[in-house]
């Protein structure tokens, strides 16, 4: 019977030794590695370094993105400026054509007035005077168009559309009067 007690005693000794070794291992793991700071402080320092590196990389990426966005904005601005200039030049060319038509109508009315009776002549002269006013306004609008900036172009363009309708109406009225007098 001594053997089971011997085995039991040996088992207790081995268990005790294992517990001692485990305690020492845990104590060593929790202990300092010779530094004056804890492992937590060391981990925080490494995390801070990682955050700094990430921040630097993110800043560089953001700078690149901003530069790219700026280049795209510049390209779009150049495109809009070209569109504005093209549109403005087209509008001025159309107004020049309208002005030439007005000049032709005014000249036609002058010739017509010379051949008319006094009553018809007075009406033709009145129509001619209206067309001359329209021509002067169109000349002013052309100057505005030639000197318009991109920012002011929308307002100027809206004014031209309105003036274009008025000029068209003046042509129609003058044409109607000429037809009646013939």
Tab-separated table of N, CA, C and O in Angstrom, residues 43-134:
chain	number	residue	atom	x	y	z
A	43	UNK	N	3.732	50.152	-26.036
A	43	UNK	CA	2.712	49.920	-27.059
A	43	UNK	C	2.092	51.242	-27.510
A	43	UNK	O	1.842	51.446	-28.700
A	44	UNK	N	1.844	52.153	-26.571
A	44	UNK	CA	1.297	53.464	-26.924
A	44	UNK	C	2.259	54.246	-27.815
A	44	UNK	O	1.839	54.921	-28.754
A	45	UNK	N	3.538	54.143	-27.522
A	45	UNK	CA	4.532	54.839	-28.329
A	45	UNK	C	4.541	54.294	-29.752
A	45	UNK	O	4.565	55.052	-30.720
A	46	UNK	N	4.483	52.969	-29.872
A	46	UNK	CA	4.466	52.360	-31.204
A	46	UNK	C	3.182	52.737	-31.947
A	46	UNK	O	3.200	53.002	-33.146
A	47	UNK	N	2.066	52.791	-31.236
A	47	UNK	CA	0.798	53.183	-31.840
A	47	UNK	C	0.860	54.632	-32.298
A	47	UNK	O	0.399	54.969	-33.392
A	48	UNK	N	1.446	55.492	-31.489
A	48	UNK	CA	1.605	56.906	-31.856
A	48	UNK	C	2.442	57.058	-33.111
A	48	UNK	O	2.122	57.862	-33.990
A	49	UNK	N	3.522	56.256	-33.213
A	49	UNK	CA	4.365	56.297	-34.410
A	49	UNK	C	3.570	55.848	-35.640
A	49	UNK	O	3.689	56.436	-36.720
A	50	UNK	N	2.765	54.819	-35.461
A	50	UNK	CA	1.956	54.312	-36.570
A	50	UNK	C	0.926	55.348	-37.003
A	50	UNK	O	0.697	55.569	-38.191
A	51	UNK	N	0.315	56.018	-36.018
A	51	UNK	CA	-0.679	57.045	-36.333
A	51	UNK	C	-0.012	58.203	-37.070
A	51	UNK	O	-0.549	58.731	-38.040
A	52	UNK	N	1.159	58.594	-36.643
A	52	UNK	CA	1.890	59.679	-37.310
A	52	UNK	C	2.198	59.314	-38.760
A	52	UNK	O	2.045	60.143	-39.661
A	53	UNK	N	2.624	58.082	-38.966
A	53	UNK	CA	2.924	57.635	-40.325
A	53	UNK	C	1.657	57.626	-41.180
A	53	UNK	O	1.669	58.077	-42.330
A	54	UNK	N	0.549	57.142	-40.621
A	54	UNK	CA	-0.714	57.124	-41.350
A	54	UNK	C	-1.186	58.533	-41.668
A	54	UNK	O	-1.685	58.809	-42.762
A	55	UNK	N	-1.027	59.438	-40.715
A	55	UNK	CA	-1.439	60.821	-40.910
A	55	UNK	C	-0.621	61.470	-42.017
A	55	UNK	O	-1.164	62.178	-42.862
A	56	UNK	N	0.671	61.210	-42.013
A	56	UNK	CA	1.546	61.766	-43.033
A	56	UNK	C	1.131	61.254	-44.413
A	56	UNK	O	1.030	62.017	-45.372
A	57	UNK	N	0.860	59.974	-44.506
A	57	UNK	CA	0.452	59.372	-45.776
A	57	UNK	C	-0.902	59.945	-46.233
A	57	UNK	O	-1.083	60.281	-47.400
A	58	UNK	N	-1.834	60.079	-45.291
A	58	UNK	CA	-3.149	60.630	-45.622
A	58	UNK	C	-3.025	62.073	-46.082
A	58	UNK	O	-3.710	62.499	-47.023
A	59	UNK	N	-2.147	62.837	-45.445
A	59	UNK	CA	-1.929	64.227	-45.837
A	59	UNK	C	-1.367	64.305	-47.250
A	59	UNK	O	-1.814	65.128	-48.058
A	60	UNK	N	-0.408	63.452	-47.546
A	60	UNK	CA	0.167	63.440	-48.893
A	60	UNK	C	-0.890	63.052	-49.926
A	60	UNK	O	-0.957	63.656	-51.002
A	61	UNK	N	-1.717	62.054	-49.596
A	61	UNK	CA	-2.787	61.647	-50.517
A	61	UNK	C	-3.786	62.775	-50.732
A	61	UNK	O	-4.242	63.011	-51.850
A	62	UNK	N	-4.110	63.482	-49.645
A	62	UNK	CA	-5.048	64.595	-49.745
A	62	UNK	C	-4.473	65.710	-50.607
A	62	UNK	O	-5.170	66.295	-51.429
A	63	UNK	N	-3.192	65.997	-50.437
A	63	UNK	CA	-2.537	67.021	-51.257
A	63	UNK	C	-2.594	66.635	-52.728
A	63	UNK	O	-2.866	67.470	-53.594
A	64	UNK	N	-2.335	65.370	-53.024
A	64	UNK	CA	-2.394	64.901	-54.407
A	64	UNK	C	-3.817	65.028	-54.956
A	64	UNK	O	-4.012	65.460	-56.098
A	65	UNK	N	-4.803	64.647	-54.136
A	65	UNK	CA	-6.204	64.742	-54.558
A	65	UNK	C	-6.598	66.195	-54.809
A	65	UNK	O	-7.297	66.499	-55.786
A	66	UNK	N	-6.164	67.102	-53.929
A	66	UNK	CA	-6.475	68.521	-54.102
A	66	UNK	C	-5.815	69.087	-55.360
A	66	UNK	O	-6.415	69.880	-56.085
A	67	UNK	N	-4.585	68.667	-55.599
A	67	UNK	CA	-3.874	69.121	-56.795
A	67	UNK	C	-4.612	68.649	-58.046
A	67	UNK	O	-4.819	69.418	-58.983
A	68	UNK	N	-5.033	67.388	-58.034
A	68	UNK	CA	-5.770	66.823	-59.164
A	68	UNK	C	-7.102	67.548	-59.351
A	68	UNK	O	-7.490	67.875	-60.473
A	69	UNK	N	-7.806	67.807	-58.248
A	69	UNK	CA	-9.081	68.522	-58.320
A	69	UNK	C	-8.870	69.941	-58.856
A	69	UNK	O	-9.673	70.438	-59.654
A	70	UNK	N	-7.792	70.581	-58.440
A	70	UNK	CA	-7.468	71.915	-58.937
A	70	UNK	C	-7.197	71.913	-60.428
A	70	UNK	O	-7.638	72.806	-61.158
A	71	UNK	N	-6.483	70.901	-60.892
A	71	UNK	CA	-6.191	70.786	-62.321
A	71	UNK	C	-7.483	70.561	-63.110
A	71	UNK	O	-7.673	71.151	-64.177
A	72	UNK	N	-8.384	69.730	-62.559
A	72	UNK	CA	-9.663	69.498	-63.231
A	72	UNK	C	-10.484	70.781	-63.265
A	72	UNK	O	-11.127	71.085	-64.269
A	73	UNK	N	-10.468	71.520	-62.162
A	73	UNK	CA	-11.218	72.784	-62.102
A	73	UNK	C	-10.649	73.787	-63.102
A	73	UNK	O	-11.409	74.497	-63.768
A	74	UNK	N	-9.325	73.842	-63.209
A	74	UNK	CA	-8.699	74.743	-64.178
A	74	UNK	C	-9.093	74.363	-65.601
A	74	UNK	O	-9.392	75.228	-66.424
A	75	UNK	N	-9.103	73.061	-65.879
A	75	UNK	CA	-9.484	72.594	-67.214
A	75	UNK	C	-10.932	72.949	-67.513
A	75	UNK	O	-11.259	73.407	-68.616
A	76	UNK	N	-11.805	72.757	-66.521
A	76	UNK	CA	-13.227	73.085	-66.706
A	76	UNK	C	-13.395	74.586	-66.892
A	76	UNK	O	-14.184	75.029	-67.728
A	77	UNK	N	-12.647	75.360	-66.125
A	77	UNK	CA	-12.698	76.811	-66.246
A	77	UNK	C	-12.261	77.248	-67.645
A	77	UNK	O	-12.889	78.122	-68.252
A	78	UNK	N	-11.189	76.641	-68.150
A	78	UNK	CA	-10.720	76.958	-69.499
A	78	UNK	C	-11.788	76.593	-70.540
A	78	UNK	O	-12.026	77.330	-71.488
A	79	UNK	N	-12.430	75.453	-70.323
A	79	UNK	CA	-13.486	75.003	-71.238
A	79	UNK	C	-14.664	75.981	-71.222
A	79	UNK	O	-15.189	76.351	-72.270
A	80	UNK	N	-15.064	76.392	-70.011
A	80	UNK	CA	-16.164	77.341	-69.888
A	80	UNK	C	-15.806	78.688	-70.509
A	80	UNK	O	-16.652	79.331	-71.134
A	81	UNK	N	-14.562	79.110	-70.319
A	81	UNK	CA	-14.125	80.383	-70.896
A	81	UNK	C	-14.176	80.305	-72.424
A	81	UNK	O	-14.612	81.254	-73.085
A	82	UNK	N	-13.746	79.174	-72.980
A	82	UNK	CA	-13.793	79.005	-74.428
A	82	UNK	C	-15.245	78.991	-74.913
A	82	UNK	O	-15.562	79.602	-75.941
A	83	UNK	N	-16.119	78.304	-74.165
A	83	UNK	CA	-17.542	78.273	-74.526
A	83	UNK	C	-18.138	79.673	-74.471
A	83	UNK	O	-18.897	80.078	-75.354
A	84	UNK	N	-17.817	80.416	-73.415
A	84	UNK	CA	-18.320	81.780	-73.262
A	84	UNK	C	-17.866	82.645	-74.434
A	84	UNK	O	-18.676	83.356	-75.036
A	85	UNK	N	-16.586	82.569	-74.775
A	85	UNK	CA	-16.074	83.398	-75.869
A	85	UNK	C	-16.722	83.022	-77.197
A	85	UNK	O	-17.089	83.893	-77.986
A	86	UNK	N	-16.882	81.716	-77.421
A	86	UNK	CA	-17.512	81.252	-78.653
A	86	UNK	C	-18.954	81.756	-78.717
A	86	UNK	O	-19.394	82.304	-79.725
A	87	UNK	N	-19.693	81.585	-77.616
A	87	UNK	CA	-21.080	82.014	-77.563
A	87	UNK	C	-21.196	83.525	-77.735
A	87	UNK	O	-22.075	84.012	-78.451
A	88	UNK	N	-20.302	84.255	-77.100
A	88	UNK	CA	-20.322	85.720	-77.205
A	88	UNK	C	-20.039	86.154	-78.640
A	88	UNK	O	-20.729	87.014	-79.184
A	89	UNK	N	-19.032	85.527	-79.271
A	89	UNK	CA	-18.687	85.877	-80.654
A	89	UNK	C	-19.836	85.559	-81.603
A	89	UNK	O	-20.113	86.328	-82.535
A	90	UNK	N	-20.516	84.427	-81.368
A	90	UNK	CA	-21.674	84.072	-82.191
A	90	UNK	C	-22.794	85.102	-82.020
A	90	UNK	O	-23.433	85.499	-82.992
A	91	UNK	N	-23.031	85.526	-80.779
A	91	UNK	CA	-24.085	86.510	-80.517
A	91	UNK	C	-23.763	87.834	-81.201
A	91	UNK	O	-24.648	88.463	-81.813
A	92	UNK	N	-22.507	88.253	-81.132
A	92	UNK	CA	-22.106	89.513	-81.763
A	92	UNK	C	-22.271	89.394	-83.284
A	92	UNK	O	-22.756	90.330	-83.938
A	93	UNK	N	-21.922	88.243	-83.840
A	93	UNK	CA	-22.079	88.044	-85.284
A	93	UNK	C	-23.559	88.101	-85.687
A	93	UNK	O	-23.912	88.715	-86.708
A	94	UNK	N	-24.428	87.497	-84.876
A	94	UNK	CA	-25.867	87.544	-85.170
A	94	UNK	C	-26.394	88.968	-85.072
A	94	UNK	O	-27.224	89.383	-85.885
A	95	UNK	N	-25.915	89.706	-84.091
A	95	UNK	CA	-26.355	91.093	-83.942
A	95	UNK	C	-25.868	91.927	-85.120
A	95	UNK	O	-26.561	92.840	-85.571
A	96	UNK	N	-24.692	91.620	-85.620
A	96	UNK	CA	-24.156	92.336	-86.785
A	96	UNK	C	-25.061	92.098	-87.990
A	96	UNK	O	-25.371	93.033	-88.738
A	97	UNK	N	-25.528	90.860	-88.132
A	97	UNK	CA	-26.449	90.538	-89.227
A	97	UNK	C	-27.756	91.308	-89.039
A	97	UNK	O	-28.284	91.887	-90.004
A	98	UNK	N	-28.273	91.341	-87.795
A	98	UNK	CA	-29.501	92.101	-87.525
A	98	UNK	C	-29.301	93.581	-87.829
A	98	UNK	O	-30.183	94.242	-88.385
A	99	UNK	N	-28.154	94.087	-87.469
A	99	UNK	CA	-27.862	95.510	-87.709
A	99	UNK	C	-27.820	95.781	-89.215
A	99	UNK	O	-28.364	96.794	-89.682
A	100	UNK	N	-27.205	94.880	-89.962
A	100	UNK	CA	-27.155	95.044	-91.421
A	100	UNK	C	-28.567	95.009	-92.022
A	100	UNK	O	-28.885	95.785	-92.930
A	101	UNK	N	-29.418	94.136	-91.487
A	101	UNK	CA	-30.807	94.077	-91.956
A	101	UNK	C	-31.545	95.370	-91.626
A	101	UNK	O	-32.318	95.881	-92.445
A	102	UNK	N	-31.303	95.886	-90.428
A	102	UNK	CA	-31.923	97.160	-90.049
A	102	UNK	C	-31.477	98.277	-90.984
A	102	UNK	O	-32.297	99.094	-91.424
A	103	UNK	N	-30.187	98.303	-91.273
A	103	UNK	CA	-29.666	99.325	-92.184
A	103	UNK	C	-30.340	99.215	-93.551
A	103	UNK	O	-30.720	100.227	-94.155
A	104	UNK	N	-30.513	97.984	-94.030
A	104	UNK	CA	-31.154	97.783	-95.329
A	104	UNK	C	-32.609	98.244	-95.290
A	104	UNK	O	-33.090	98.897	-96.236
A	105	UNK	N	-33.318	97.920	-94.207
A	105	UNK	CA	-34.722	98.346	-94.080
A	105	UNK	C	-34.820	99.862	-94.004
A	105	UNK	O	-35.712	100.473	-94.608
A	106	UNK	N	-33.919	100.469	-93.251
A	106	UNK	CA	-33.921	101.937	-93.127
A	106	UNK	C	-33.675	102.571	-94.492
A	106	UNK	O	-34.376	103.521	-94.894
A	107	UNK	N	-32.714	102.041	-95.232
A	107	UNK	CA	-32.431	102.563	-96.579
A	107	UNK	C	-33.635	102.363	-97.493
A	107	UNK	O	-33.990	103.247	-98.285
A	108	UNK	N	-34.281	101.223	-97.373
A	108	UNK	CA	-35.462	100.925	-98.186
A	108	UNK	C	-36.596	101.910	-97.866
A	108	UNK	O	-37.279	102.400	-98.774
A	109	UNK	N	-36.750	102.202	-96.565
A	109	UNK	CA	-37.784	103.159	-96.165
A	109	UNK	C	-37.473	104.569	-96.678
A	109	UNK	O	-38.381	105.325	-97.057
A	110	UNK	N	-36.181	104.929	-96.688
A	110	UNK	CA	-35.794	106.255	-97.207
A	110	UNK	C	-36.182	106.377	-98.682
A	110	UNK	O	-36.751	107.382	-99.106
A	111	UNK	N	-35.875	105.347	-99.457
A	111	UNK	CA	-36.191	105.359	-100.887
A	111	UNK	C	-37.706	105.386	-101.081
A	111	UNK	O	-38.235	106.119	-101.921
A	112	UNK	N	-38.387	104.585	-100.293
A	112	UNK	CA	-39.838	104.494	-100.388
A	112	UNK	C	-40.492	105.830	-100.031
A	112	UNK	O	-41.462	106.248	-100.694
A	113	UNK	N	-39.976	106.486	-99.011
A	113	UNK	CA	-40.559	107.754	-98.557
A	113	UNK	C	-40.481	108.815	-99.643
A	113	UNK	O	-41.388	109.649	-99.773
A	114	UNK	N	-39.416	108.791	-100.423
A	114	UNK	CA	-39.256	109.781	-101.484
A	114	UNK	C	-40.338	109.648	-102.553
A	114	UNK	O	-40.683	110.615	-103.226
A	115	UNK	N	-40.905	108.455	-102.696
A	115	UNK	CA	-41.876	108.201	-103.749
A	115	UNK	C	-43.320	108.249	-103.242
A	115	UNK	O	-44.244	108.068	-104.031
A	116	UNK	N	-43.524	108.483	-101.969
A	116	UNK	CA	-44.860	108.416	-101.387
A	116	UNK	C	-45.524	109.778	-101.279
A	116	UNK	O	-44.865	110.817	-101.336
A	117	UNK	N	-46.855	109.702	-101.053
A	117	UNK	CA	-47.614	110.926	-100.806
A	117	UNK	C	-47.245	111.429	-99.414
A	117	UNK	O	-46.634	110.714	-98.626
A	118	UNK	N	-47.650	112.645	-99.096
A	118	UNK	CA	-47.277	113.242	-97.821
A	118	UNK	C	-47.781	112.429	-96.629
A	118	UNK	O	-47.068	112.248	-95.649
A	119	UNK	N	-49.005	111.934	-96.697
A	119	UNK	CA	-49.570	111.168	-95.586
A	119	UNK	C	-48.808	109.847	-95.396
A	119	UNK	O	-48.427	109.490	-94.297
A	120	UNK	N	-48.584	109.143	-96.480
A	120	UNK	CA	-47.849	107.866	-96.415
A	120	UNK	C	-46.394	108.118	-96.019
A	120	UNK	O	-45.776	107.330	-95.299
A	121	UNK	N	-45.864	109.231	-96.511
A	121	UNK	CA	-44.469	109.584	-96.218
A	121	UNK	C	-44.276	109.807	-94.717
A	121	UNK	O	-43.273	109.383	-94.145
A	122	UNK	N	-45.224	110.436	-94.063
A	122	UNK	CA	-45.122	110.704	-92.625
A	122	UNK	C	-45.090	109.382	-91.838
A	122	UNK	O	-44.295	109.226	-90.904
A	123	UNK	N	-45.923	108.447	-92.226
A	123	UNK	CA	-45.933	107.140	-91.548
A	123	UNK	C	-44.624	106.389	-91.798
A	123	UNK	O	-44.065	105.783	-90.893
A	124	UNK	N	-44.128	106.443	-93.009
A	124	UNK	CA	-42.859	105.780	-93.335
A	124	UNK	C	-41.712	106.405	-92.538
A	124	UNK	O	-40.840	105.693	-92.035
A	125	UNK	N	-41.729	107.719	-92.425
A	125	UNK	CA	-40.689	108.402	-91.653
A	125	UNK	C	-40.756	107.997	-90.180
A	125	UNK	O	-39.725	107.826	-89.528
A	126	UNK	N	-41.980	107.848	-89.670
A	126	UNK	CA	-42.145	107.415	-88.279
A	126	UNK	C	-41.578	105.996	-88.090
A	126	UNK	O	-40.864	105.727	-87.135
A	127	UNK	N	-41.868	105.113	-89.015
A	127	UNK	CA	-41.355	103.742	-88.960
A	127	UNK	C	-39.823	103.738	-89.078
A	127	UNK	O	-39.127	103.004	-88.383
A	128	UNK	N	-39.314	104.597	-89.960
A	128	UNK	CA	-37.861	104.698	-90.143
A	128	UNK	C	-37.196	105.181	-88.852
A	128	UNK	O	-36.152	104.664	-88.433
A	129	UNK	N	-37.822	106.136	-88.177
A	129	UNK	CA	-37.275	106.662	-86.916
A	129	UNK	C	-37.241	105.564	-85.853
A	129	UNK	O	-36.262	105.454	-85.100
A	130	UNK	N	-38.303	104.742	-85.801
A	130	UNK	CA	-38.319	103.630	-84.842
A	130	UNK	C	-37.185	102.647	-85.129
A	130	UNK	O	-36.498	102.174	-84.218
A	131	UNK	N	-37.002	102.345	-86.400
A	131	UNK	CA	-35.924	101.412	-86.770
A	131	UNK	C	-34.550	101.998	-86.444
A	131	UNK	O	-33.637	101.274	-86.048
A	132	UNK	N	-34.396	103.301	-86.596
A	132	UNK	CA	-33.118	103.939	-86.262
A	132	UNK	C	-32.843	103.857	-84.764
A	132	UNK	O	-31.700	103.650	-84.346
A	133	UNK	N	-33.898	103.990	-83.958
A	133	UNK	CA	-33.747	103.836	-82.504
A	133	UNK	C	-33.347	102.392	-82.186
A	133	UNK	O	-32.439	102.145	-81.388
A	134	UNK	N	-34.026	101.462	-82.821
A	134	UNK	CA	-33.698	100.045	-82.619
A	134	UNK	C	-32.245	99.765	-83.030
A	134	UNK	O	-31.536	99.027	-82.359
